[in-house]
Coordinates of C-alpha atoms (C1' of nucleotides) in Angstrom, one line a residue:
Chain A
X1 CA -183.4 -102.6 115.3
X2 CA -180.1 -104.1 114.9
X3 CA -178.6 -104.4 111.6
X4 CA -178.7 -107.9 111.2
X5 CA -181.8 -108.8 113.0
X6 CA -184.2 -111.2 111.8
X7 CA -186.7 -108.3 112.2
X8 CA -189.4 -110.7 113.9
X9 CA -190.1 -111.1 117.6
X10 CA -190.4 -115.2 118.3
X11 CA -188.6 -117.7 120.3
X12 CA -187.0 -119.3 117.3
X13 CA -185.9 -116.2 116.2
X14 CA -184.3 -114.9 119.0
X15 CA -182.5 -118.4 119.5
X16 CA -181.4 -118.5 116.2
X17 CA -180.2 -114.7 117.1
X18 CA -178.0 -116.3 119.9
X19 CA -176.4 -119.4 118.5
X20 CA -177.0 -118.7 114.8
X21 CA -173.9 -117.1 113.5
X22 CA -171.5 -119.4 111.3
X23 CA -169.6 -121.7 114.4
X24 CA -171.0 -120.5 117.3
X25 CA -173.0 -124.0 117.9
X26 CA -170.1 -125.3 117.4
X27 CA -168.4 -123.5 120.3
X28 CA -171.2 -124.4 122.3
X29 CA -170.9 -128.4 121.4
X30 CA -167.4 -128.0 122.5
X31 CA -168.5 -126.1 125.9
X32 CA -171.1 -128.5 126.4
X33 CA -168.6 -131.3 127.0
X34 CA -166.9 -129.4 129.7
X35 CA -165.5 -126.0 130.3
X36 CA -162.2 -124.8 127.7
X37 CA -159.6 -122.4 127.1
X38 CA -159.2 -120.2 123.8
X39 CA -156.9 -122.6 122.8
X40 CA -158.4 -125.8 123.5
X41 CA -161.2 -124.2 121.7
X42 CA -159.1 -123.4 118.7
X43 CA -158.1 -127.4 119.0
X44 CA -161.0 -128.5 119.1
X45 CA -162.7 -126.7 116.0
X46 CA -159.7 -126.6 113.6
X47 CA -160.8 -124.5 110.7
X48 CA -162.1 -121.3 112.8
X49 CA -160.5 -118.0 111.9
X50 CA -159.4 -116.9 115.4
X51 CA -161.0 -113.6 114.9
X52 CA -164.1 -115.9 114.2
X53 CA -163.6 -117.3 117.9
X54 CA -163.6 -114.4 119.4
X55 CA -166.1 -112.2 118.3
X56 CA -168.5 -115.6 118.8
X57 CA -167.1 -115.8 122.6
X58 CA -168.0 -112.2 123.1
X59 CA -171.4 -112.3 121.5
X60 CA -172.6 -115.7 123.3
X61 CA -170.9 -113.8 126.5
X62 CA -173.4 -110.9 125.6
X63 CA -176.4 -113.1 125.1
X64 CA -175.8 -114.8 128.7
X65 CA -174.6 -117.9 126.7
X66 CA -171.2 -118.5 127.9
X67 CA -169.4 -117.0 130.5
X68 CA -165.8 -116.0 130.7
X69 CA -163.9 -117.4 134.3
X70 CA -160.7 -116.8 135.2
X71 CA -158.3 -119.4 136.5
X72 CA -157.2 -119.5 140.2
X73 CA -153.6 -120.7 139.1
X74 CA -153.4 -118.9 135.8
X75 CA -155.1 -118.1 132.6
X76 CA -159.5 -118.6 132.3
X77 CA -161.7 -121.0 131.0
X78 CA -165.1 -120.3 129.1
X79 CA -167.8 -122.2 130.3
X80 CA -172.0 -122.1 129.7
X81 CA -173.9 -120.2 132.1
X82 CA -176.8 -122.7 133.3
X83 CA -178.9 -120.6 130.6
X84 CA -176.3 -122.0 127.8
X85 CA -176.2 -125.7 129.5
X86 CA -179.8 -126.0 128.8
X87 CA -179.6 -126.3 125.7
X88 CA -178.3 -129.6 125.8
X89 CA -181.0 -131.4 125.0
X90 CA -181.7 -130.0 121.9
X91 CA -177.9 -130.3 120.6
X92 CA -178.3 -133.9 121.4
X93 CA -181.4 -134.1 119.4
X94 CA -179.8 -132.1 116.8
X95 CA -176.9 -134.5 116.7
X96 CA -179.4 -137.0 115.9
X97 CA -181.3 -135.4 113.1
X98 CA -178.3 -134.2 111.7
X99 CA -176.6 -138.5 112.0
X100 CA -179.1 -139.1 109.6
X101 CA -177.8 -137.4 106.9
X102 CA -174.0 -138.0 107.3
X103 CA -173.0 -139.8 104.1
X104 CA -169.4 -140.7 104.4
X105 CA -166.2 -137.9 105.3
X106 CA -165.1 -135.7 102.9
X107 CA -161.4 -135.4 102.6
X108 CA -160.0 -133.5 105.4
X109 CA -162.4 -133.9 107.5
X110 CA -161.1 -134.6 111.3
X111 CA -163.0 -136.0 114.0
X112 CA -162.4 -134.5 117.3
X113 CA -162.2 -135.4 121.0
X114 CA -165.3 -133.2 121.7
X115 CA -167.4 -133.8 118.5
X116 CA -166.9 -138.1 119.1
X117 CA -167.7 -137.1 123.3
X118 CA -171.1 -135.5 122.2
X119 CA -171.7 -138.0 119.3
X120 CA -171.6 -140.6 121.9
X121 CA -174.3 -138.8 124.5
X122 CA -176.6 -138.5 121.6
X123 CA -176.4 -142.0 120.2
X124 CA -176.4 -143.3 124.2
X125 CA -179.6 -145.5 124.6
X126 CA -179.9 -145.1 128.0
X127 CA -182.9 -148.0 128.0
X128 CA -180.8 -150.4 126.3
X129 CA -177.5 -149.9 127.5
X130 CA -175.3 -152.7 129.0
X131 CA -173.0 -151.8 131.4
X132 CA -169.1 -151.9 130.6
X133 CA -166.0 -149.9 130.3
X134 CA -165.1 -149.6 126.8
X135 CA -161.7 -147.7 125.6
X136 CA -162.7 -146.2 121.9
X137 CA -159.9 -145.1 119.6
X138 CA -161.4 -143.5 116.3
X139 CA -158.7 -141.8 114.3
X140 CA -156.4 -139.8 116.9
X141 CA -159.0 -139.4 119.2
X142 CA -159.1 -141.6 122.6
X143 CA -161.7 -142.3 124.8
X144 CA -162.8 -144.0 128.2
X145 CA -166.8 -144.4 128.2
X146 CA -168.3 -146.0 131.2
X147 CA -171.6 -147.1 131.1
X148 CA -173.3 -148.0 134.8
X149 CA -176.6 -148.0 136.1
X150 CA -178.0 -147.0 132.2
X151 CA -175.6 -143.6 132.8
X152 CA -172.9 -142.7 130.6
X153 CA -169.6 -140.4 131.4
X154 CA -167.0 -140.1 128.9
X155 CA -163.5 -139.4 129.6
X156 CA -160.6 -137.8 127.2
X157 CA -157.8 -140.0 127.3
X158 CA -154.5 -137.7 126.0
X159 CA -152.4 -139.7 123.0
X160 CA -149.4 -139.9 123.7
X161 CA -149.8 -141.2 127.7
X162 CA -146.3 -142.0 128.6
X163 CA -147.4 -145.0 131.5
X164 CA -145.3 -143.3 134.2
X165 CA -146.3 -146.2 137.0
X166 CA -149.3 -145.2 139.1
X167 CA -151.0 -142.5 137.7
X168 CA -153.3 -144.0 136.1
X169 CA -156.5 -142.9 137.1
X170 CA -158.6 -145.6 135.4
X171 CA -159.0 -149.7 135.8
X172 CA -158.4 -151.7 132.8
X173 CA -161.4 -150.7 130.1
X174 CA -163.7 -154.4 129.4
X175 CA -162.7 -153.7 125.7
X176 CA -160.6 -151.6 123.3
X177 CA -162.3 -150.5 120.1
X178 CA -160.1 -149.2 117.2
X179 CA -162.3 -147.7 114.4
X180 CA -162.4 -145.2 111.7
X181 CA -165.1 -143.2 110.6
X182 CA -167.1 -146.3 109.3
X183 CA -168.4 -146.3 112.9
X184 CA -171.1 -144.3 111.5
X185 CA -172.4 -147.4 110.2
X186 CA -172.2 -149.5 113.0
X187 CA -173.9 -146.8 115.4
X188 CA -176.4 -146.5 113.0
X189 CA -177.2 -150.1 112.5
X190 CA -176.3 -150.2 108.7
X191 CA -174.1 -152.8 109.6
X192 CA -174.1 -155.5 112.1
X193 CA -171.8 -156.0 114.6
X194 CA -170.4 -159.2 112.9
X195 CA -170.2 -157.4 109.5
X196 CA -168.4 -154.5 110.9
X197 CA -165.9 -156.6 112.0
X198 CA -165.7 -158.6 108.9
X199 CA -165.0 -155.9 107.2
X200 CA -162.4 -154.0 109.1
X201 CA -164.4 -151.1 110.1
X202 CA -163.7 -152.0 113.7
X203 CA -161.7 -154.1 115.9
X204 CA -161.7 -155.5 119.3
X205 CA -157.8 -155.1 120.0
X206 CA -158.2 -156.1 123.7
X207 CA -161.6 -157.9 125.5
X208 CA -163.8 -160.3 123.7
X209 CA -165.3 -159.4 120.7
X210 CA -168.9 -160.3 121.7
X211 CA -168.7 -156.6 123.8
X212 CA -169.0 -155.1 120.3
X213 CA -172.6 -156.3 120.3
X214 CA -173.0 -154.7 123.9
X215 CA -171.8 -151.6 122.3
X216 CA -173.6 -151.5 119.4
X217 CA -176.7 -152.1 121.7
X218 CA -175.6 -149.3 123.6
X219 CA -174.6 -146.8 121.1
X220 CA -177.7 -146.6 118.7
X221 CA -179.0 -143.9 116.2
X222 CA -182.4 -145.5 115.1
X223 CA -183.2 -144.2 111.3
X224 CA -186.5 -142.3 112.3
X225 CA -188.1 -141.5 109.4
X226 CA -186.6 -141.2 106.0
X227 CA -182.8 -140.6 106.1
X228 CA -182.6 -138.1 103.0
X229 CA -183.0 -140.3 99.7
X230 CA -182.5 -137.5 97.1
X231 CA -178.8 -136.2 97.9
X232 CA -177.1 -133.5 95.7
Chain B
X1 CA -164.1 -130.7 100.8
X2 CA -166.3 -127.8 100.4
X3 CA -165.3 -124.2 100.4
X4 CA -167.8 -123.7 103.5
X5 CA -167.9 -126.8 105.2
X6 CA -166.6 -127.2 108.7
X7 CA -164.2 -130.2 108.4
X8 CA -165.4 -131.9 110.6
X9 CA -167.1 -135.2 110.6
X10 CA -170.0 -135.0 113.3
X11 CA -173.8 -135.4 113.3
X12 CA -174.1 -131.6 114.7
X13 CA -171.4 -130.5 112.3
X14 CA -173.8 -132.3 109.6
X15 CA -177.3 -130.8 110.8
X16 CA -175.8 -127.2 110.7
X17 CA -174.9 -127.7 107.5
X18 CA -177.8 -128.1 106.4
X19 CA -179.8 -125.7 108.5
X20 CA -177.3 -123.4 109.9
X21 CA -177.0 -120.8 107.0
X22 CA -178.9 -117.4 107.5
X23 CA -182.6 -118.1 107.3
X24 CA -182.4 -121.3 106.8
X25 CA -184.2 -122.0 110.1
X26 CA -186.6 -119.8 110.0
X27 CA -187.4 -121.0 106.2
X28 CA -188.0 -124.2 107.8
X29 CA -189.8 -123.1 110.6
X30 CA -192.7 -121.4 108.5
X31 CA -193.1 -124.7 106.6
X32 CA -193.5 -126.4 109.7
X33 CA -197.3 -124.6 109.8
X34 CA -198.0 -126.0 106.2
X35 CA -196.6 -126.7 102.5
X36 CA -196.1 -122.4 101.0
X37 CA -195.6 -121.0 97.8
X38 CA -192.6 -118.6 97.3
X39 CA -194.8 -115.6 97.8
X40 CA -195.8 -116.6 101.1
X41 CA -192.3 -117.3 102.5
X42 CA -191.7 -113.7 101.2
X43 CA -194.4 -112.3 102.9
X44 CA -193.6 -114.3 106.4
X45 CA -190.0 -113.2 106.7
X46 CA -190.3 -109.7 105.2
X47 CA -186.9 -108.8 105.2
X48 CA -185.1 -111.6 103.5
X49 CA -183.8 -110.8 100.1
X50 CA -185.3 -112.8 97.2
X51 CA -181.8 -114.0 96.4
X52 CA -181.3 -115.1 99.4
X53 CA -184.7 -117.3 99.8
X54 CA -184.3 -118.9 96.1
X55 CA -180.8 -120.1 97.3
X56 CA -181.8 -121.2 100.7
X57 CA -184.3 -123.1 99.1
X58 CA -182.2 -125.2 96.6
X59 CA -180.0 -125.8 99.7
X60 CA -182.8 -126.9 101.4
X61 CA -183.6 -129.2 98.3
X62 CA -180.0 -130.8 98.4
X63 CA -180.2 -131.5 101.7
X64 CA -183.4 -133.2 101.3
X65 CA -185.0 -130.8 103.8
X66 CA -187.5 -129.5 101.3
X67 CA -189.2 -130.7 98.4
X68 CA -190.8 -128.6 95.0
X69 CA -193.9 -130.0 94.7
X70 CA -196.0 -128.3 91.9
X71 CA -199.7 -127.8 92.4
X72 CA -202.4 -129.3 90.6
X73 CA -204.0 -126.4 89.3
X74 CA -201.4 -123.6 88.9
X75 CA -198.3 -122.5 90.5
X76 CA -196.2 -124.6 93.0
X77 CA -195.4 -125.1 97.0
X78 CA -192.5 -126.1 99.0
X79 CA -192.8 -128.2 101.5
X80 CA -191.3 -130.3 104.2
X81 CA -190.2 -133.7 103.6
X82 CA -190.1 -136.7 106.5
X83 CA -186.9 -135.8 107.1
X84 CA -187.6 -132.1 107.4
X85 CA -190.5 -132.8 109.3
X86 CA -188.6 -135.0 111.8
X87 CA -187.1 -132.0 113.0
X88 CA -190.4 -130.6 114.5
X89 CA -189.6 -131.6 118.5
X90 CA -185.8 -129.7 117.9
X91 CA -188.1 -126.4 116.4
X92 CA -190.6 -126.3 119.3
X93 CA -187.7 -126.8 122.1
X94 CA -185.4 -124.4 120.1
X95 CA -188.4 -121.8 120.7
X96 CA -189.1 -122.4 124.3
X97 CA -185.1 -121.4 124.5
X98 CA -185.1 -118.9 122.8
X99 CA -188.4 -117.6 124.3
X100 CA -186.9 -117.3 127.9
X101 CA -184.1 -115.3 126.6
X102 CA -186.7 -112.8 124.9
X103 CA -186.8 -108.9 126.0
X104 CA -189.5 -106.5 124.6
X105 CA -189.7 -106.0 120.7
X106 CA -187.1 -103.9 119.2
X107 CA -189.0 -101.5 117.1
X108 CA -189.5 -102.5 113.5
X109 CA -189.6 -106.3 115.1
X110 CA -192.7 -107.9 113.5
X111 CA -195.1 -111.1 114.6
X112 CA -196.2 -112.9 111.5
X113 CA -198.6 -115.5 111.1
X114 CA -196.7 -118.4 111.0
X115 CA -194.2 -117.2 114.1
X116 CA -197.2 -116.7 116.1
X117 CA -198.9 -120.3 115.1
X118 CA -195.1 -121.9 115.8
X119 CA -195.1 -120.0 119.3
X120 CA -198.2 -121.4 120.3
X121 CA -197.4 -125.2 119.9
X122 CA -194.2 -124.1 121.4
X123 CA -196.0 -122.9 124.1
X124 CA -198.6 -125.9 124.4
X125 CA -198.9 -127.8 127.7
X126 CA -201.1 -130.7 126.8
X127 CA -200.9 -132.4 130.4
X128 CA -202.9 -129.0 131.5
X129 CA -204.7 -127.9 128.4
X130 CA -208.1 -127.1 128.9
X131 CA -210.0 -127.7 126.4
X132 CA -211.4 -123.9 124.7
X133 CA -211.7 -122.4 121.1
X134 CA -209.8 -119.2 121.0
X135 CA -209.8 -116.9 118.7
X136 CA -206.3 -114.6 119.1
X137 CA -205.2 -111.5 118.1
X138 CA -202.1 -110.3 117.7
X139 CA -201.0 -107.2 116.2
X140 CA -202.1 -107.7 112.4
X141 CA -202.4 -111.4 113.3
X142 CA -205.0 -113.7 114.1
X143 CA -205.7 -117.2 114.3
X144 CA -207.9 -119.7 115.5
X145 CA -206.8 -122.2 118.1
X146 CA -208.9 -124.9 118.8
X147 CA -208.0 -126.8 121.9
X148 CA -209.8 -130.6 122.3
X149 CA -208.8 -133.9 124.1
X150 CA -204.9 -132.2 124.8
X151 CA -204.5 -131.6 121.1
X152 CA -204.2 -128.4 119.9
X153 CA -204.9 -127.0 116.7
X154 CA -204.2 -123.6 115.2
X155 CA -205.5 -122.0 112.0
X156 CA -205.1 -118.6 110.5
X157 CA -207.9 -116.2 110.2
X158 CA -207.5 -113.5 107.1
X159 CA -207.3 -110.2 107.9
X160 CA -210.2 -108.4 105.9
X161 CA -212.6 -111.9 106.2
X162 CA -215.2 -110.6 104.5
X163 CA -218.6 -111.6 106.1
X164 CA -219.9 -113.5 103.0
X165 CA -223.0 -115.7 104.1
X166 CA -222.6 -119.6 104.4
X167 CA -218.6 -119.3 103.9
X168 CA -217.5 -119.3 108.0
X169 CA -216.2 -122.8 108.8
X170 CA -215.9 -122.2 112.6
X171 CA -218.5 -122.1 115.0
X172 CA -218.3 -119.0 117.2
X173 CA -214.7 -119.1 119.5
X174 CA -215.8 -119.3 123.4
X175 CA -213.2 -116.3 123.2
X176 CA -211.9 -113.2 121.5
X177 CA -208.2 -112.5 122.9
X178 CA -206.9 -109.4 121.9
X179 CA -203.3 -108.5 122.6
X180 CA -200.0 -106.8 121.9
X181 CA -196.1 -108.6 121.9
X182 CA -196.3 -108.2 125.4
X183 CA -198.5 -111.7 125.6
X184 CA -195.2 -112.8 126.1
X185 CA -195.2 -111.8 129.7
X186 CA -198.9 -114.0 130.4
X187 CA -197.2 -116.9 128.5
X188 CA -193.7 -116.7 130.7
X189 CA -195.7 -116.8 133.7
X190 CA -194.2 -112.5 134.4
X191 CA -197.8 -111.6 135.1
X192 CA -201.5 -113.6 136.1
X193 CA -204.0 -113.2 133.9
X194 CA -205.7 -110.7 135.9
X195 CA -202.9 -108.5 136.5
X196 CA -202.5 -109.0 132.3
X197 CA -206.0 -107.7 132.2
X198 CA -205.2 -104.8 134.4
X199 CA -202.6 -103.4 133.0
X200 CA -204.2 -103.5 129.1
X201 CA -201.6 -106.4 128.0
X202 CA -204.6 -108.3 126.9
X203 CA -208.0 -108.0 126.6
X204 CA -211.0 -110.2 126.0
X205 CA -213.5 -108.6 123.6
X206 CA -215.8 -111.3 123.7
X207 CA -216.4 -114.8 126.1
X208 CA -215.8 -114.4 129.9
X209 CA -213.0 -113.4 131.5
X210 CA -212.1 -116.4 133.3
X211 CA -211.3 -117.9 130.1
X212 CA -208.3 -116.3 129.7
X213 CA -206.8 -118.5 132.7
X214 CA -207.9 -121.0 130.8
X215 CA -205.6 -119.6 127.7
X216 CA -202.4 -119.4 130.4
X217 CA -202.5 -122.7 131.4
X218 CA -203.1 -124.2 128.4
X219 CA -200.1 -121.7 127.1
X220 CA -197.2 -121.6 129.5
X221 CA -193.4 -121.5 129.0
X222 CA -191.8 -121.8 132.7
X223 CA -188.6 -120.5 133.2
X224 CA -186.6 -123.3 133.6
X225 CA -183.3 -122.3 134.6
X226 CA -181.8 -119.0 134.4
X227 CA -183.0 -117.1 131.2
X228 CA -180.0 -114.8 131.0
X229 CA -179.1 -112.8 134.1
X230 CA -176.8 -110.5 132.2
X231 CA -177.8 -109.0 128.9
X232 CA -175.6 -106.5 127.3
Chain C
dC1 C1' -147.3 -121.0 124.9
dC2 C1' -151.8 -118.2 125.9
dG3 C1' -155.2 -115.0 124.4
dG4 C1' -156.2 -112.5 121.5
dA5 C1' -155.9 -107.9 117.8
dT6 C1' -155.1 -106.4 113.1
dC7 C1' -155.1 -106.4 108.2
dC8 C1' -156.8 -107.7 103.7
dG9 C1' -158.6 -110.5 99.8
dA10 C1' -162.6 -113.5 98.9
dA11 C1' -167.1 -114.8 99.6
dT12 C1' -171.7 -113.9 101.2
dC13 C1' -175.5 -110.9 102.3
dG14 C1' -178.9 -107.2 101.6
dA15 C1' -181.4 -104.0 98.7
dT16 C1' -183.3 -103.0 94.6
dA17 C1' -184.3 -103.6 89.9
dC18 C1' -185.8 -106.4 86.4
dT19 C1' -187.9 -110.5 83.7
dG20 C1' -190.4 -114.9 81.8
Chain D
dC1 C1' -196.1 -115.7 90.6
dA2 C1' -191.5 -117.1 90.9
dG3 C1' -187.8 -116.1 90.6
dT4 C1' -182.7 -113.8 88.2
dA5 C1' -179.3 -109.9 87.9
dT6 C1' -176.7 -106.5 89.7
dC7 C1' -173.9 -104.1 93.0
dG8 C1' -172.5 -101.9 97.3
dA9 C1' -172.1 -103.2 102.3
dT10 C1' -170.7 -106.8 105.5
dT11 C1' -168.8 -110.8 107.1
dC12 C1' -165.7 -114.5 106.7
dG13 C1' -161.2 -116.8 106.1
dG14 C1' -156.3 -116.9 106.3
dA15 C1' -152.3 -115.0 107.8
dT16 C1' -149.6 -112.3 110.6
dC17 C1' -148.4 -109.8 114.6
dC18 C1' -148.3 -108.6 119.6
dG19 C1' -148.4 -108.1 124.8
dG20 C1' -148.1 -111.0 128.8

DNA sequence: CCGGATCCGAATCGATACTG
DNA sequence: CAGTATCGATTCGGATCCGG
């Protein structure tokens, strides 16, 4: 038996054999948006000792998690197997649970292009979502979420775009939303769309405000049961 | 921030938090089966430290994952709370991953009560259960699983029962399934019942035979993509 | 710059012993 | 029964270094 086995032969167990060790769902939130370099990896999760990274990237290689690819031009990419993809639905469930009991950020906490990608697939309300093209700025992160025909598809939108004429891949977005981590409350209906605006936790900086409440209706994390009313 | 935290402001960051650490899951996974003193998480997860279930507990507590709740008579059990609960549908998916990725047992790997009673709802079809009252065995384990209308229900039998007159709540089981860890093979669809039968994987000591397709239909984890082509 | 490997102090984990 | 205390073994975190 290995020397940090769990000892017990179940499902759970082996799954929490796979993804259990300290970042390695994290790597896999990050993969699950798309396929990444080392160093878009390192990006994306900040505070990961790069010996960390790659011991996790070898050991979800070993348990047919991820999968290493080289580049035809130059350098590789990790990327899930389709073993690893599936999972998806239950980090998207997990996202969910876990919304529930996010109180406010703690200083130094960042929110990243990858974390605010997945946080908007698992607050997408696929049954009540209103089609648009919304541009979403929350802290240094940019986005370009399309919703049509009840699907979602997110896009990273890089900082600093220089607008050399004609590159631009995308039409004009139905609204620009600037927000901070307050979002939270919006997305999970603490707050109304009015109120949010009211009280600066978001603005509409281009595109009629009214959109917010298309977002909002969009975007949703329902309270399920209770929260977590006792909290350290 | 924290010493341990991630940095990062996400709902997946947030719910491994809170059940990421070592054990944690599994902690969580044996409460799922019902409220347990401190002695019987011991005895389910055999070979976690005392230390380290005392602190996983408090953590637990913090997060408002688990509750203290002292017993009427004498002594005290942990249990879930809603919020705890609410993660029930991420468990039971997290073990039909994990399940596909399962080899044989590692020697020393054990199946305990509660692992085995989490497998089977993990396993549960209701849309083709067949409605049966089995009585399993596996290795030191066995429980009762009473399948009615598409709900299933699973109870655990002690060991050394003995026969004392008057005291048996359970009508006779329609069957007596006695098996080893390689069930797992009948449940991932690797072998048919009969050729389960055949090669001594399982056996049915008492009820008919047939019963026993029953028991893989009702119990059935498909493959559903690629389980893990390369294993190291 | 990319993709790591190496080194080392700090924190956590695991095993055992002990206690109210 | 329900933990706490102790201590060596591992792992993690932070920093630096290195080959392409």
């Amino acid at each position: 038996m290995a020397a940090r086995s769990y000892g017990q032969y179940c499902g759970v167990t082996t799954a929490v054999e796979l993804i259990g060790e300290r970042w390695a769902l994290l790597i896999v939130r990050d993969l699950l948006v798309g396929p990444r370099r080392y160093t878009d990896l390192r990006r994306g999760l900040p505070r990961i000792p790069t010996n960390i990274l790659s011991t996790r990237l070898k050991e979800l290689q070993e348990g047919g998690v991820v999968r290493r690819v080289p580049l035809s031009n130059c350098g590789l990419v990790y990327e899930l197997t389709p073993y690893g993809r599936s999972i998806e639905p239950i980090m998207l469930a997990l996202g969910r649970w876990g919304f529930q009991a996010m109180g406010d950020p703690e200083p130094g906490d960042v929110i990243t292009a990858d974390s605010l990608t997945m946080a908007l697939h698992t607050a997408f309300r696929a049954d009540r979502a209103v089609d648009a093209e919304y541009e979403l700025h929350v802290g240094d992160v940019a986005l370009r979420a399309s919703v049509r025909e009840g699907e979602l598809r997110v896009a990273q939108i890089a900082p600093p775009a220089p607008p050399v004429g004609g590159s631009l891949p995308d039409a004009e977005p139905d609204a620009v939303i600037v927000a901070g981590p307050g979002i939270r409350r919006l997305i999970g209906g603490e707050v109304t769309p009015a109120e949010a605006l009211a009280a600066d936790i978001v603005a509409v900086v281009r595109g009629e405000a009214s959109l917010l409440d298309s977002f909002a209706a969009t975007f949703h994390i329902a309270a399920s049961g209770v929260p977590s009313p006792e909290h350290e």
